[in-house]
XYZ file of C-alpha atoms in Angstrom:
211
model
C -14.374 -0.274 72.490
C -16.592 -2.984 71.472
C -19.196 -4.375 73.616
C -17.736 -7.609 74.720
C -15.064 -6.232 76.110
C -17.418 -3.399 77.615
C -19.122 -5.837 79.498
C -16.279 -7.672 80.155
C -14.762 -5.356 82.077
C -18.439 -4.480 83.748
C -18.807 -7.598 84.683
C -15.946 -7.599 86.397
C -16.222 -4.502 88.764
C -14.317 -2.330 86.678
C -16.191 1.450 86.454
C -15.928 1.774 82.843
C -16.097 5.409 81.346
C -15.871 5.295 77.333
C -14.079 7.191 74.843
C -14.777 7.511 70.936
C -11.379 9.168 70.027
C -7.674 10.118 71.966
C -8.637 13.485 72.466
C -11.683 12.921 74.473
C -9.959 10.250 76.472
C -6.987 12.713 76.899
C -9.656 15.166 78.557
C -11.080 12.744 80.725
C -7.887 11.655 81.893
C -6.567 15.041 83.133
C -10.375 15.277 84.438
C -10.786 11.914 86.465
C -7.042 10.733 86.314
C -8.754 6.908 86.236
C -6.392 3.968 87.745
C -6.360 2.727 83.995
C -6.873 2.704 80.028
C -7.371 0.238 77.832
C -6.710 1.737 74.585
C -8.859 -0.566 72.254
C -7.420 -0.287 68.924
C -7.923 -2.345 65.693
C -4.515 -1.098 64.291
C -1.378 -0.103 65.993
C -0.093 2.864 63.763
C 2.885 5.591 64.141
C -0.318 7.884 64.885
C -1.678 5.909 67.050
C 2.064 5.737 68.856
C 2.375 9.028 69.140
C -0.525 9.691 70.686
C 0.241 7.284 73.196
C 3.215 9.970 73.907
C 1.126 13.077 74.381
C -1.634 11.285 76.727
C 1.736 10.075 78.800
C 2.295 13.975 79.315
C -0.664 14.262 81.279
C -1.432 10.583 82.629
C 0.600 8.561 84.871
C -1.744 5.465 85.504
C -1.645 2.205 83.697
C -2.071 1.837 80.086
C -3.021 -1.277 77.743
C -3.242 -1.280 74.529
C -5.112 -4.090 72.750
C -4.102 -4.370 69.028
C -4.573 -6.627 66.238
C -1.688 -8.667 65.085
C 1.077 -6.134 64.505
C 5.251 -5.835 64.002
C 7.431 -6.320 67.022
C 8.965 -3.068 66.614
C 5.789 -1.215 66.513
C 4.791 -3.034 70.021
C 8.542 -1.888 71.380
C 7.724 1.781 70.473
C 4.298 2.022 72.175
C 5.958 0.185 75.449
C 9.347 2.902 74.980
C 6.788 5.779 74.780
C 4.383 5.027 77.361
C 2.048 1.993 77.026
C 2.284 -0.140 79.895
C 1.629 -3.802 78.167
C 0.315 -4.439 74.565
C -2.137 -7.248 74.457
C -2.649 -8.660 70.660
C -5.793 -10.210 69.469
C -7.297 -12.662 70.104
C -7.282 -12.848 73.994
C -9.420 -14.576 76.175
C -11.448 -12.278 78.827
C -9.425 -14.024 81.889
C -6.031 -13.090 80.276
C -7.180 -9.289 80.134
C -8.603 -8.940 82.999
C -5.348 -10.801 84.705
C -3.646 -8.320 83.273
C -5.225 -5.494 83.747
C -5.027 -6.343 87.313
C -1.366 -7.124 87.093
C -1.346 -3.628 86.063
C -3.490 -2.406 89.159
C -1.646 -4.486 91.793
C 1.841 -3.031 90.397
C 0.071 0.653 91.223
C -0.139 -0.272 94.987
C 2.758 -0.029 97.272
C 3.120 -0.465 101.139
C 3.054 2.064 103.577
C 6.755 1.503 104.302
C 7.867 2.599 100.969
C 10.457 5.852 101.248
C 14.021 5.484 99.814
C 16.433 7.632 99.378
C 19.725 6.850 96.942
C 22.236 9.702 96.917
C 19.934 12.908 95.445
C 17.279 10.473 94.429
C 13.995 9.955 97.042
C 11.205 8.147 96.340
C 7.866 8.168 97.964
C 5.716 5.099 97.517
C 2.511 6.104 99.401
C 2.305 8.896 96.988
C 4.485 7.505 94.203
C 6.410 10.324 94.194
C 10.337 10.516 92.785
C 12.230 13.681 93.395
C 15.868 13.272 91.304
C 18.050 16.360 92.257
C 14.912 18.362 93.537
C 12.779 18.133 90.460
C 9.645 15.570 90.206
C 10.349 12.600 87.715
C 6.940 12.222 85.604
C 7.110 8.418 85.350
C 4.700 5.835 84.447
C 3.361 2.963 86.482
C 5.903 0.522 84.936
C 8.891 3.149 85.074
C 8.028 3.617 88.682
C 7.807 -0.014 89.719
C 11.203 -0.617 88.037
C 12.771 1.750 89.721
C 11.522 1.329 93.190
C 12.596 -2.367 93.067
C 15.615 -1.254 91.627
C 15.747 0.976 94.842
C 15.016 -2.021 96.924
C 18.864 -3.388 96.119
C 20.539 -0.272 95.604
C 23.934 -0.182 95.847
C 23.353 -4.169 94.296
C 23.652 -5.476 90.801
C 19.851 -6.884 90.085
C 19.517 -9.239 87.411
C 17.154 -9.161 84.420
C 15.124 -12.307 85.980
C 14.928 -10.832 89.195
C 13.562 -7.467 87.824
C 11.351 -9.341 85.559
C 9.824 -11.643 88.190
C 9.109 -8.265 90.823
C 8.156 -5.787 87.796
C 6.221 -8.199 85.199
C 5.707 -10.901 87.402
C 7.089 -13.531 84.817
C 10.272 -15.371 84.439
C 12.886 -13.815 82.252
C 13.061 -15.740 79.053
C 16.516 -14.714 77.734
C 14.369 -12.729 74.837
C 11.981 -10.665 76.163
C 13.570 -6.714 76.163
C 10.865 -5.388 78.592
C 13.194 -4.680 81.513
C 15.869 -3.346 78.884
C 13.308 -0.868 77.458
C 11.984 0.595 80.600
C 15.508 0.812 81.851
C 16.272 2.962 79.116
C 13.344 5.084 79.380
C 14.226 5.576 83.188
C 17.865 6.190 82.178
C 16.633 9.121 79.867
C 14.809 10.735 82.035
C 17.059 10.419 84.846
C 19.676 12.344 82.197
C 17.072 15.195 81.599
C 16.971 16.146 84.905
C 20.875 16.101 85.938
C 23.602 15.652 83.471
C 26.284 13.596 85.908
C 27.929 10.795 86.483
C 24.764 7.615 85.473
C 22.883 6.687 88.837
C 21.467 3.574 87.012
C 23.886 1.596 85.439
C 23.787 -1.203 83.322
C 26.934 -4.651 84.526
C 27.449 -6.190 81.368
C 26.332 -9.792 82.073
C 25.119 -8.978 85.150
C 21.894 -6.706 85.450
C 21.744 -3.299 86.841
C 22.795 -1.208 89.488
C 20.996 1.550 91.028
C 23.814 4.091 93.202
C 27.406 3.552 93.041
């Protein structure tokens, strides 16, 4: 991590614990399971993706990854297996840190927070999703979609909507964020229980969480 952004992120209250390489910061993160990582990285590589992957097996807080200029597909990869956001160079200090805690505030969910759709429950004090009485290892994204999905279950929910309450941003008609995590949700929804899809996709509609 370069020092800028070190003190950057000092600067502004963050308790910063550095990392030379992805297995250290894989240890540290089973260790002190921190709130987030930035994963500062000059080049975004299949390597580099992969590893992404394997931290995602033991991590379940938010993940940045700040890149050079790199291919669109190679950004859609490291969102599909695990990052969080991918920031590209150059970006100004406020935009990080805004999203960084864009990231935070999507980790924190009120008190209130327990739903239960068919054999799905989810807990959002603890974050905790039980599908079919196994625990769903989900992200901070991938848990945020599918608790506002859970929000209007039994309702068809619109890409805007979902990008407005999940990314806080307008839906753009491009953008395949909400597409991507659905898919990743839809996956491991599948893994657990092979049945009848609990999250379905209404063609020119949105999505639908329960029947």
């Amino acid at each position: 991590m370069e020092s800028a952004l070190l003190h950057c992120l000092e600067a502004a209250g963050f308790v910063v614990r550095l990392c030379h390489d992805w297995n250290e910061c894989q240890q540290l993160c089973v260790e002190l399971m921190p709130n987030l990582v930035v994963a500062d990285m000059k080049s975004l590589g299949y390597d580099s993706v992969r590893r992404i992957h394997l931290l995602r097996q033991d991590y379940a807080g938010g993940m940045l990854c700040l890149v050079d200029p790199v291919a669109e597909a190679l950004q859609i990869m490291a969102l599909e297996l695990g990052a969080d956001d991918v920031v590209t160079r150059p970006v100004g200090n406020e935009m990080l840190l805004a999203r960084l805690h864009a990231l935070l505030r999507r980790q924190t969910t009120s008190a209130g927070d327990r739903i239960v759709v068919d054999d799905l429950s989810i807990d959002g004090v603890r974050r905790l999703v039980l599908y079919a009485g196994r625990e769903l290892q989900l992200t901070t994204r991938e848990f945020d979609l599918l608790l506002a999905l859970a929000r209007h279950c039994r309702e068809v929910v619109s890409r805007d909507q979902l990008s407005r309450e999940v990314f806080n941003q307008e839906y753009n008609g491009i953008d395949r964020n909400v597409d991507i995590y659905v898919s990743r949700l839809r996956s491991k929804l599948r893994a657990v229980a092979a049945r009848p899809a609990l999250l379905k996709t209404v063609r020119g509609g949105g999505y639908l969480l329960g029947g």
